[in-house]
Amino acid sequence: MKVLLIRHTSVDVPKGTCYGWADVPLAATFPQEAAEVARQLDGKHFDRVFTSPLSRARRLAHYCGFTDAVADDRLREMNMGQWEMRRYDDITDPALQRWYADFMHLPATGGESFLMLRARVGAFLDELRLQPFRHVAVFAHGGVIVAAGLHAGLFGEDDAFSHQPAYGGMIEMEW
């Protein structure tokens, strides 16, 4: 099965803002960015399309013509807990420094760790693998796409985030 992972377009939040589960608005460049994604998807057929339930992913899926995309909570970005929608520079929680040193394994205060995100994305992919689909599209988030790539063995933890696509970017994997 081929799985095309598509990252949502740019968001309209101040640089340095911690967001994950927050349903943040899209940047004013959405029409141009979404049109480019739609152009790249033009003519592709998918047996099923999935999306994160967050509006930044759903809106792109709908713009690209996939109004019947199936929303799955396991495709949400990492839950940043008490740090959501706060600027990293303004977070006084001492756990933040420990998280910076080991974000792969330590959770955000009141949120989840990257390992937890990876487990739920892995569960989604393992379930997907049991389906008879040949080509699937997934509209999601940068962290979700990195977690999927790790789960599929596309790359290792050491350089995982260097494989995160830009906003509106895509990664295809065989699953």
CSV table of N, CA and C in Angstrom, one decimal, residues 2-169:
chain,number,residue,atom,x,y,z
A,2,LYS,N,0.5,2.2,-0.8
A,2,LYS,CA,1.2,3.5,-0.8
A,2,LYS,C,0.4,4.5,0.1
A,3,VAL,N,1.1,5.2,0.9
A,3,VAL,CA,0.5,6.2,1.8
A,3,VAL,C,1.2,7.5,1.5
A,4,LEU,N,0.4,8.5,1.1
A,4,LEU,CA,0.9,9.8,0.9
A,4,LEU,C,0.5,10.7,2.1
A,5,LEU,N,1.5,11.1,2.8
A,5,LEU,CA,1.3,12.0,4.0
A,5,LEU,C,1.5,13.4,3.6
A,6,ILE,N,0.5,14.2,3.8
A,6,ILE,CA,0.4,15.6,3.4
A,6,ILE,C,0.3,16.5,4.6
A,7,ARG,N,1.3,17.4,4.8
A,7,ARG,CA,1.3,18.4,5.9
A,7,ARG,C,0.4,19.5,5.6
A,8,HIS,N,-0.3,20.0,6.6
A,8,HIS,CA,-1.2,21.2,6.4
A,8,HIS,C,-0.3,22.4,6.0
A,9,THR,N,-1.0,23.4,5.5
A,9,THR,CA,-0.3,24.7,5.1
A,9,THR,C,0.1,25.5,6.3
A,10,SER,N,0.7,26.6,6.0
A,10,SER,CA,1.2,27.5,7.1
A,10,SER,C,0.1,28.0,8.0
A,11,VAL,N,0.5,28.2,9.3
A,11,VAL,CA,-0.5,28.6,10.3
A,11,VAL,C,-0.2,30.1,10.6
A,12,ASP,N,-1.2,30.7,11.2
A,12,ASP,CA,-1.2,32.1,11.6
A,12,ASP,C,-1.1,32.2,13.1
A,13,VAL,N,0.1,31.9,13.6
A,13,VAL,CA,0.5,32.1,15.0
A,13,VAL,C,1.8,32.7,15.1
A,14,PRO,N,2.1,33.5,16.1
A,14,PRO,CA,3.4,34.2,16.3
A,14,PRO,C,4.5,33.1,16.3
A,15,LYS,N,5.6,33.5,15.7
A,15,LYS,CA,6.8,32.6,15.7
A,15,LYS,C,7.2,32.3,17.1
A,16,GLY,N,7.5,31.0,17.4
A,16,GLY,CA,7.9,30.6,18.8
A,16,GLY,C,6.8,30.2,19.7
A,17,THR,N,5.6,30.1,19.1
A,17,THR,CA,4.4,29.7,19.9
A,17,THR,C,4.3,28.2,19.9
A,18,CYS,N,4.1,27.7,21.0
A,18,CYS,CA,3.9,26.2,21.2
A,18,CYS,C,2.5,25.8,20.9
A,19,TYR,N,2.3,25.0,19.9
A,19,TYR,CA,0.9,24.6,19.6
A,19,TYR,C,1.0,23.2,19.1
A,20,GLY,N,-0.1,22.4,19.3
A,20,GLY,CA,-0.2,21.0,18.9
A,20,GLY,C,-1.6,20.7,18.7
A,21,TRP,N,-2.3,20.5,19.8
A,21,TRP,CA,-3.8,20.2,19.8
A,21,TRP,C,-4.6,21.4,19.6
A,22,ALA,N,-4.1,22.6,19.8
A,22,ALA,CA,-4.8,23.8,19.6
A,22,ALA,C,-5.3,23.9,18.1
A,23,ASP,N,-6.5,24.4,17.9
A,23,ASP,CA,-7.0,24.5,16.6
A,23,ASP,C,-6.7,25.9,16.1
A,24,VAL,N,-5.5,26.1,15.6
A,24,VAL,CA,-5.0,27.4,15.2
A,24,VAL,C,-5.4,27.8,13.8
A,25,PRO,N,-5.5,29.1,13.5
A,25,PRO,CA,-6.0,29.5,12.2
A,25,PRO,C,-4.8,29.3,11.2
A,26,LEU,N,-5.2,29.3,9.9
A,26,LEU,CA,-4.3,29.2,8.8
A,26,LEU,C,-3.8,30.6,8.4
A,27,ALA,N,-2.6,30.7,7.8
A,27,ALA,CA,-2.1,31.9,7.4
A,27,ALA,C,-2.9,32.5,6.2
A,28,ALA,N,-2.8,33.7,5.9
A,28,ALA,CA,-3.5,34.4,4.8
A,28,ALA,C,-3.0,33.8,3.5
A,29,THR,N,-1.9,33.1,3.5
A,29,THR,CA,-1.4,32.5,2.2
A,29,THR,C,-2.1,31.2,1.9
A,30,PHE,N,-3.1,30.8,2.7
A,30,PHE,CA,-3.7,29.5,2.5
A,30,PHE,C,-4.2,29.3,1.1
A,31,PRO,N,-4.9,30.2,0.4
A,31,PRO,CA,-5.3,29.9,-0.9
A,31,PRO,C,-4.2,29.6,-1.9
A,32,GLN,N,-3.1,30.3,-1.8
A,32,GLN,CA,-2.0,30.0,-2.7
A,32,GLN,C,-1.3,28.6,-2.4
A,33,GLU,N,-1.1,28.4,-1.1
A,33,GLU,CA,-0.4,27.2,-0.7
A,33,GLU,C,-1.3,26.0,-1.0
A,34,ALA,N,-2.6,26.1,-0.7
A,34,ALA,CA,-3.5,25.0,-0.9
A,34,ALA,C,-3.7,24.7,-2.4
A,35,ALA,N,-3.7,25.7,-3.2
A,35,ALA,CA,-3.7,25.5,-4.7
A,35,ALA,C,-2.5,24.7,-5.2
A,36,GLU,N,-1.4,25.0,-4.6
A,36,GLU,CA,-0.2,24.2,-5.0
A,36,GLU,C,-0.3,22.8,-4.6
A,37,VAL,N,-0.8,22.5,-3.4
A,37,VAL,CA,-1.0,21.1,-3.0
A,37,VAL,C,-2.0,20.5,-3.9
A,38,ALA,N,-3.1,21.1,-4.2
A,38,ALA,CA,-4.1,20.6,-5.1
A,38,ALA,C,-3.6,20.3,-6.4
A,39,ARG,N,-2.7,21.1,-6.9
A,39,ARG,CA,-2.1,20.9,-8.2
A,39,ARG,C,-1.2,19.6,-8.2
A,40,GLN,N,-0.5,19.4,-7.1
A,40,GLN,CA,0.3,18.2,-7.0
A,40,GLN,C,-0.5,17.0,-6.9
A,41,LEU,N,-1.7,17.1,-6.3
A,41,LEU,CA,-2.6,15.9,-6.2
A,41,LEU,C,-3.5,15.7,-7.4
A,42,ASP,N,-3.5,16.6,-8.3
A,42,ASP,CA,-4.4,16.5,-9.4
A,42,ASP,C,-4.1,15.2,-10.2
A,43,GLY,N,-5.2,14.5,-10.5
A,43,GLY,CA,-5.1,13.2,-11.2
A,43,GLY,C,-4.8,12.0,-10.4
A,44,LYS,N,-4.4,12.2,-9.1
A,44,LYS,CA,-4.1,11.1,-8.3
A,44,LYS,C,-5.4,10.5,-7.8
A,45,HIS,N,-5.5,9.2,-7.7
A,45,HIS,CA,-6.7,8.5,-7.1
A,45,HIS,C,-6.3,7.8,-5.8
A,46,PHE,N,-7.1,8.0,-4.8
A,46,PHE,CA,-6.9,7.4,-3.5
A,46,PHE,C,-8.1,6.5,-3.2
A,47,ASP,N,-7.8,5.3,-2.7
A,47,ASP,CA,-8.9,4.4,-2.2
A,47,ASP,C,-9.6,5.0,-1.0
A,48,ARG,N,-8.8,5.7,-0.2
A,48,ARG,CA,-9.4,6.3,1.0
A,48,ARG,C,-8.5,7.5,1.4
A,49,VAL,N,-9.1,8.5,2.0
A,49,VAL,CA,-8.4,9.7,2.4
A,49,VAL,C,-8.8,9.9,3.9
A,50,PHE,N,-7.7,10.1,4.7
A,50,PHE,CA,-7.9,10.4,6.1
A,50,PHE,C,-7.4,11.8,6.4
A,51,THR,N,-7.8,12.3,7.5
A,51,THR,CA,-7.4,13.6,8.0
A,51,THR,C,-7.4,13.7,9.5
A,52,SER,N,-6.5,14.5,10.0
A,52,SER,CA,-6.6,14.9,11.4
A,52,SER,C,-7.9,15.7,11.6
A,53,PRO,N,-8.5,15.6,12.8
A,53,PRO,CA,-9.7,16.3,13.0
A,53,PRO,C,-9.5,17.8,13.2
A,54,LEU,N,-8.2,18.3,13.3
A,54,LEU,CA,-8.0,19.7,13.5
A,54,LEU,C,-8.2,20.4,12.2
A,55,SER,N,-8.8,21.6,12.3
A,55,SER,CA,-9.2,22.3,11.1
A,55,SER,C,-8.1,22.6,10.1
A,56,ARG,N,-6.9,22.8,10.5
A,56,ARG,CA,-5.8,23.1,9.6
A,56,ARG,C,-5.5,22.0,8.6
A,57,ALA,N,-5.8,20.7,9.0
A,57,ALA,CA,-5.6,19.6,8.1
A,57,ALA,C,-6.9,19.4,7.3
A,58,ARG,N,-8.1,19.4,8.0
A,58,ARG,CA,-9.4,19.2,7.4
A,58,ARG,C,-9.6,20.2,6.3
A,59,ARG,N,-9.3,21.4,6.5
A,59,ARG,CA,-9.5,22.5,5.5
A,59,ARG,C,-8.7,22.2,4.3
A,60,LEU,N,-7.5,21.8,4.4
A,60,LEU,CA,-6.7,21.5,3.2
A,60,LEU,C,-7.3,20.3,2.5
A,61,ALA,N,-7.7,19.3,3.2
A,61,ALA,CA,-8.3,18.1,2.5
A,61,ALA,C,-9.5,18.5,1.7
A,62,HIS,N,-10.4,19.3,2.3
A,62,HIS,CA,-11.6,19.8,1.7
A,62,HIS,C,-11.2,20.6,0.5
A,63,TYR,N,-10.3,21.5,0.6
A,63,TYR,CA,-9.9,22.4,-0.5
A,63,TYR,C,-9.4,21.5,-1.7
A,64,CYS,N,-8.7,20.4,-1.4
A,64,CYS,CA,-8.2,19.6,-2.5
A,64,CYS,C,-9.3,18.6,-3.0
A,65,GLY,N,-10.5,18.8,-2.6
A,65,GLY,CA,-11.6,18.0,-3.1
A,65,GLY,C,-12.0,16.7,-2.3
A,66,PHE,N,-11.4,16.5,-1.2
A,66,PHE,CA,-11.6,15.3,-0.4
A,66,PHE,C,-12.6,15.6,0.8
A,67,THR,N,-13.8,16.0,0.4
A,67,THR,CA,-14.8,16.4,1.5
A,67,THR,C,-15.3,15.2,2.3
A,68,ASP,N,-15.0,14.0,1.8
A,68,ASP,CA,-15.4,12.8,2.5
A,68,ASP,C,-14.2,12.2,3.3
A,69,ALA,N,-13.1,12.9,3.4
A,69,ALA,CA,-12.0,12.4,4.2
A,69,ALA,C,-12.4,12.0,5.6
A,70,VAL,N,-11.9,10.9,6.0
A,70,VAL,CA,-12.3,10.3,7.4
A,70,VAL,C,-11.4,10.9,8.4
A,71,ALA,N,-12.0,11.7,9.4
A,71,ALA,CA,-11.2,12.2,10.5
A,71,ALA,C,-10.9,11.2,11.5
A,72,ASP,N,-9.6,11.1,11.9
A,72,ASP,CA,-9.2,10.1,12.9
A,72,ASP,C,-8.3,10.9,14.0
A,73,ASP,N,-8.8,10.8,15.2
A,73,ASP,CA,-8.1,11.5,16.3
A,73,ASP,C,-6.6,11.1,16.5
A,74,ARG,N,-6.3,9.9,16.0
A,74,ARG,CA,-4.9,9.5,16.2
A,74,ARG,C,-3.9,10.3,15.3
A,75,LEU,N,-4.5,11.1,14.4
A,75,LEU,CA,-3.7,11.9,13.4
A,75,LEU,C,-3.6,13.3,13.9
A,76,ARG,N,-4.0,13.6,15.1
A,76,ARG,CA,-3.8,14.9,15.7
A,76,ARG,C,-2.3,15.1,16.0
A,77,GLU,N,-1.9,16.4,16.0
A,77,GLU,CA,-0.5,16.7,16.4
A,77,GLU,C,-0.2,16.4,17.8
A,78,MET,N,1.0,16.4,18.3
A,78,MET,CA,1.3,16.1,19.7
A,78,MET,C,0.6,17.1,20.6
A,79,ASN,N,0.1,16.5,21.7
A,79,ASN,CA,-0.6,17.3,22.7
A,79,ASN,C,0.5,18.0,23.6
A,80,MET,N,0.5,19.3,23.5
A,80,MET,CA,1.5,20.1,24.3
A,80,MET,C,1.0,20.5,25.6
A,81,GLY,N,-0.1,20.0,26.1
A,81,GLY,CA,-0.6,20.2,27.5
A,81,GLY,C,-0.7,21.6,27.9
A,82,GLN,N,0.0,21.9,29.1
A,82,GLN,CA,-0.1,23.3,29.7
A,82,GLN,C,0.7,24.3,28.9
A,83,TRP,N,1.5,23.9,27.9
A,83,TRP,CA,2.3,24.8,27.1
A,83,TRP,C,1.6,25.3,25.9
A,84,GLU,N,0.4,24.7,25.6
A,84,GLU,CA,-0.3,25.0,24.3
A,84,GLU,C,-0.6,26.5,24.3
A,85,MET,N,-0.3,27.1,23.1
A,85,MET,CA,-0.5,28.5,22.8
A,85,MET,C,0.2,29.5,23.6
A,86,ARG,N,1.3,29.0,24.2
A,86,ARG,CA,2.2,29.9,24.9
A,86,ARG,C,3.5,30.0,24.2
A,87,ARG,N,4.1,31.2,24.2
A,87,ARG,CA,5.4,31.3,23.6
A,87,ARG,C,6.5,30.5,24.4
A,88,TYR,N,7.3,29.8,23.7
A,88,TYR,CA,8.3,29.0,24.4
A,88,TYR,C,9.1,29.9,25.4
A,89,ASP,N,9.4,31.1,24.9
A,89,ASP,CA,10.2,32.0,25.8
A,89,ASP,C,9.5,32.4,27.0
A,90,ASP,N,8.2,32.3,27.1
A,90,ASP,CA,7.4,32.7,28.2
A,90,ASP,C,7.0,31.6,29.2
A,91,ILE,N,7.4,30.4,28.8
A,91,ILE,CA,7.1,29.2,29.6
A,91,ILE,C,8.1,29.1,30.7
A,92,THR,N,7.7,29.2,32.0
A,92,THR,CA,8.6,29.1,33.2
A,92,THR,C,8.6,27.8,33.8
A,93,ASP,N,7.9,26.8,33.3
A,93,ASP,CA,7.9,25.4,33.8
A,93,ASP,C,9.3,24.9,33.7
A,94,PRO,N,9.9,24.4,34.8
A,94,PRO,CA,11.2,23.8,34.8
A,94,PRO,C,11.3,22.6,33.9
A,95,ALA,N,10.2,21.9,33.7
A,95,ALA,CA,10.1,20.7,32.9
A,95,ALA,C,10.5,21.0,31.4
A,96,LEU,N,10.3,22.3,31.0
A,96,LEU,CA,10.6,22.6,29.6
A,96,LEU,C,12.1,22.3,29.3
A,97,GLN,N,13.0,22.7,30.2
A,97,GLN,CA,14.4,22.4,29.9
A,97,GLN,C,14.7,21.0,29.8
A,98,ARG,N,14.1,20.2,30.6
A,98,ARG,CA,14.3,18.7,30.5
A,98,ARG,C,13.7,18.2,29.2
A,99,TRP,N,12.5,18.7,28.8
A,99,TRP,CA,11.9,18.3,27.6
A,99,TRP,C,12.8,18.7,26.4
A,100,TYR,N,13.4,19.9,26.4
A,100,TYR,CA,14.3,20.3,25.3
A,100,TYR,C,15.4,19.2,25.2
A,101,ALA,N,15.9,18.7,26.3
A,101,ALA,CA,17.0,17.8,26.3
A,101,ALA,C,16.6,16.4,25.8
A,102,ASP,N,15.3,16.0,26.0
A,102,ASP,CA,14.8,14.7,25.6
A,102,ASP,C,13.4,14.7,25.2
A,103,PHE,N,13.0,15.5,24.2
A,103,PHE,CA,11.6,15.6,23.8
A,103,PHE,C,11.1,14.3,23.2
A,104,MET,N,12.0,13.4,22.7
A,104,MET,CA,11.5,12.2,22.2
A,104,MET,C,10.8,11.3,23.2
A,105,HIS,N,11.3,11.5,24.5
A,105,HIS,CA,10.8,10.5,25.5
A,105,HIS,C,10.0,11.2,26.6
A,106,LEU,N,10.2,12.5,26.9
A,106,LEU,CA,9.6,13.1,28.0
A,106,LEU,C,8.3,13.9,27.5
A,107,PRO,N,7.2,13.8,28.3
A,107,PRO,CA,6.0,14.5,27.8
A,107,PRO,C,6.1,16.0,28.2
A,108,ALA,N,5.3,16.8,27.4
A,108,ALA,CA,5.1,18.2,27.8
A,108,ALA,C,4.2,18.1,29.1
A,109,THR,N,4.3,19.1,30.0
A,109,THR,CA,3.6,19.1,31.2
A,109,THR,C,2.1,19.0,30.9
A,110,GLY,N,1.4,18.0,31.3
A,110,GLY,CA,0.0,17.8,31.1
A,110,GLY,C,-0.3,17.4,29.7
A,111,GLY,N,0.7,17.1,28.9
A,111,GLY,CA,0.5,16.7,27.5
A,111,GLY,C,1.1,15.3,27.3
A,112,GLU,N,1.7,15.1,26.1
A,112,GLU,CA,2.2,13.8,25.8
A,112,GLU,C,3.7,13.9,25.3
A,113,SER,N,4.3,12.8,25.2
A,113,SER,CA,5.7,12.7,24.7
A,113,SER,C,5.6,12.4,23.2
A,114,PHE,N,6.7,12.5,22.5
A,114,PHE,CA,6.8,12.1,21.1
A,114,PHE,C,6.6,10.6,21.0
A,115,LEU,N,7.0,9.8,22.0
A,115,LEU,CA,6.8,8.4,22.0
A,115,LEU,C,5.3,8.1,22.1
A,116,MET,N,4.6,8.8,22.8
A,116,MET,CA,3.1,8.6,22.9
A,116,MET,C,2.5,9.0,21.5
A,117,LEU,N,2.9,10.1,20.9
A,117,LEU,CA,2.4,10.4,19.6
A,117,LEU,C,2.8,9.3,18.6
A,118,ARG,N,4.0,8.8,18.7
A,118,ARG,CA,4.5,7.8,17.8
A,118,ARG,C,3.6,6.5,17.9
A,119,ALA,N,3.3,6.2,19.2
A,119,ALA,CA,2.5,5.0,19.4
A,119,ALA,C,1.1,5.1,18.8
A,120,ARG,N,0.4,6.3,19.0
A,120,ARG,CA,-0.9,6.4,18.4
A,120,ARG,C,-0.9,6.4,16.9
A,121,VAL,N,0.1,7.1,16.3
A,121,VAL,CA,0.2,7.1,14.8
A,121,VAL,C,0.6,5.7,14.3
A,122,GLY,N,1.4,5.0,15.1
A,122,GLY,CA,1.7,3.6,14.7
A,122,GLY,C,0.5,2.7,14.8
A,123,ALA,N,-0.3,2.9,15.8
A,123,ALA,CA,-1.6,2.1,15.8
A,123,ALA,C,-2.4,2.4,14.6
A,124,PHE,N,-2.5,3.6,14.2
A,124,PHE,CA,-3.3,4.0,13.0
A,124,PHE,C,-2.7,3.3,11.8
A,125,LEU,N,-1.4,3.3,11.6
A,125,LEU,CA,-0.8,2.7,10.5
A,125,LEU,C,-0.9,1.2,10.5
A,126,ASP,N,-0.8,0.6,11.7
A,126,ASP,CA,-0.9,-0.9,11.8
A,126,ASP,C,-2.3,-1.3,11.4
A,127,GLU,N,-3.3,-0.5,11.8
A,127,GLU,CA,-4.7,-0.8,11.5
A,127,GLU,C,-4.9,-0.6,10.0
A,128,LEU,N,-4.4,0.5,9.5
A,128,LEU,CA,-4.5,0.8,8.0
A,128,LEU,C,-3.9,-0.4,7.2
A,129,ARG,N,-2.8,-0.9,7.6
A,129,ARG,CA,-2.1,-2.0,6.9
A,129,ARG,C,-3.0,-3.2,6.7
A,130,LEU,N,-4.0,-3.4,7.5
A,130,LEU,CA,-4.9,-4.5,7.4
A,130,LEU,C,-6.0,-4.3,6.5
A,131,GLN,N,-6.1,-3.1,5.9
A,131,GLN,CA,-7.2,-2.8,5.0
A,131,GLN,C,-6.8,-3.1,3.6
A,132,PRO,N,-7.8,-3.3,2.7
A,132,PRO,CA,-7.4,-3.7,1.3
A,132,PRO,C,-7.1,-2.5,0.4
A,133,PHE,N,-6.7,-1.4,0.9
A,133,PHE,CA,-6.4,-0.2,0.1
A,133,PHE,C,-5.1,-0.4,-0.6
A,134,ARG,N,-5.0,0.3,-1.8
A,134,ARG,CA,-3.7,0.3,-2.5
A,134,ARG,C,-3.0,1.7,-2.4
A,135,HIS,N,-3.9,2.7,-2.3
A,135,HIS,CA,-3.3,4.1,-2.3
A,135,HIS,C,-4.1,4.9,-1.4
A,136,VAL,N,-3.5,5.5,-0.3
A,136,VAL,CA,-4.2,6.3,0.7
A,136,VAL,C,-3.5,7.6,0.9
A,137,ALA,N,-4.3,8.7,1.1
A,137,ALA,CA,-3.8,10.0,1.4
A,137,ALA,C,-4.1,10.3,2.9
A,138,VAL,N,-3.2,11.0,3.6
A,138,VAL,CA,-3.4,11.3,5.0
A,138,VAL,C,-3.0,12.8,5.1
A,139,PHE,N,-4.0,13.7,5.5
A,139,PHE,CA,-3.7,15.1,5.7
A,139,PHE,C,-3.5,15.2,7.2
A,140,ALA,N,-2.3,15.7,7.6
A,140,ALA,CA,-1.9,15.7,9.0
A,140,ALA,C,-0.9,16.8,9.3
A,141,HIS,N,-0.1,16.6,10.3
A,141,HIS,CA,0.8,17.5,10.9
A,141,HIS,C,2.3,17.1,10.8
A,142,GLY,N,3.2,18.0,11.0
A,142,GLY,CA,4.6,17.7,10.9
A,142,GLY,C,5.0,16.5,11.8
A,143,GLY,N,4.6,16.6,13.1
A,143,GLY,CA,5.0,15.6,14.1
A,143,GLY,C,4.4,14.2,13.7
A,144,VAL,N,3.2,14.2,13.2
A,144,VAL,CA,2.5,13.0,12.8
A,144,VAL,C,3.3,12.4,11.7
A,145,ILE,N,3.7,13.2,10.7
A,145,ILE,CA,4.4,12.7,9.5
A,145,ILE,C,5.8,12.1,9.9
A,146,VAL,N,6.5,12.8,10.8
A,146,VAL,CA,7.7,12.2,11.3
A,146,VAL,C,7.5,10.9,12.1
A,147,ALA,N,6.5,10.9,12.9
A,147,ALA,CA,6.2,9.6,13.7
A,147,ALA,C,5.9,8.5,12.7
A,148,ALA,N,5.1,8.8,11.6
A,148,ALA,CA,4.8,7.8,10.6
A,148,ALA,C,6.0,7.3,9.9
A,149,GLY,N,6.9,8.2,9.6
A,149,GLY,CA,8.2,7.8,8.9
A,149,GLY,C,9.0,6.9,9.8
A,150,LEU,N,9.1,7.3,11.1
A,150,LEU,CA,9.8,6.4,12.1
A,150,LEU,C,9.2,5.1,12.2
A,151,HIS,N,7.9,5.0,12.3
A,151,HIS,CA,7.2,3.7,12.4
A,151,HIS,C,7.4,2.8,11.2
A,152,ALA,N,7.5,3.5,10.0
A,152,ALA,CA,7.7,2.7,8.8
A,152,ALA,C,9.2,2.4,8.5
A,153,GLY,N,10.1,2.9,9.4
A,153,GLY,CA,11.5,2.7,9.2
A,153,GLY,C,12.1,3.5,8.0
A,154,LEU,N,11.5,4.6,7.7
A,154,LEU,CA,12.1,5.4,6.6
A,154,LEU,C,13.4,6.1,7.0
A,155,PHE,N,13.5,6.4,8.3
A,155,PHE,CA,14.7,7.1,8.9
A,155,PHE,C,14.7,6.8,10.4
A,156,GLY,N,15.8,7.1,11.0
A,156,GLY,CA,16.0,6.9,12.4
A,156,GLY,C,15.7,8.1,13.3
A,157,GLU,N,15.7,7.9,14.6
A,157,GLU,CA,15.5,9.0,15.5
A,157,GLU,C,16.5,10.1,15.5
A,158,ASP,N,17.7,9.8,15.2
A,158,ASP,CA,18.8,10.8,15.2
A,158,ASP,C,18.6,12.0,14.3
A,159,ASP,N,18.0,11.7,13.1
A,159,ASP,CA,17.8,12.8,12.2
A,159,ASP,C,16.3,12.9,11.7
A,160,ALA,N,15.4,12.4,12.6
A,160,ALA,CA,14.0,12.3,12.2
A,160,ALA,C,13.4,13.6,11.8
A,161,PHE,N,13.7,14.6,12.5
A,161,PHE,CA,13.0,15.9,12.2
A,161,PHE,C,13.6,16.6,11.0
A,162,SER,N,14.7,16.1,10.5
A,162,SER,CA,15.2,16.7,9.2
A,162,SER,C,14.4,16.2,8.0
A,163,HIS,N,13.5,15.2,8.3
A,163,HIS,CA,12.7,14.7,7.2
A,163,HIS,C,11.2,15.3,7.3
A,164,GLN,N,11.0,16.2,8.2
A,164,GLN,CA,9.7,16.8,8.3
A,164,GLN,C,9.5,17.7,7.1
A,165,PRO,N,8.4,17.4,6.4
A,165,PRO,CA,8.2,18.3,5.2
A,165,PRO,C,7.8,19.7,5.6
A,166,ALA,N,8.0,20.6,4.7
A,166,ALA,CA,7.6,22.0,4.9
A,166,ALA,C,6.0,22.0,4.9
A,167,TYR,N,5.5,23.2,5.3
A,167,TYR,CA,4.0,23.3,5.2
A,167,TYR,C,3.6,23.1,3.8
A,168,GLY,N,2.5,22.2,3.6
A,168,GLY,CA,2.0,21.9,2.3
A,168,GLY,C,2.9,20.8,1.6
A,169,GLY,N,3.9,20.3,2.3
A,169,GLY,CA,4.8,19.3,1.7
A,169,GLY,C,4.2,17.9,1.9
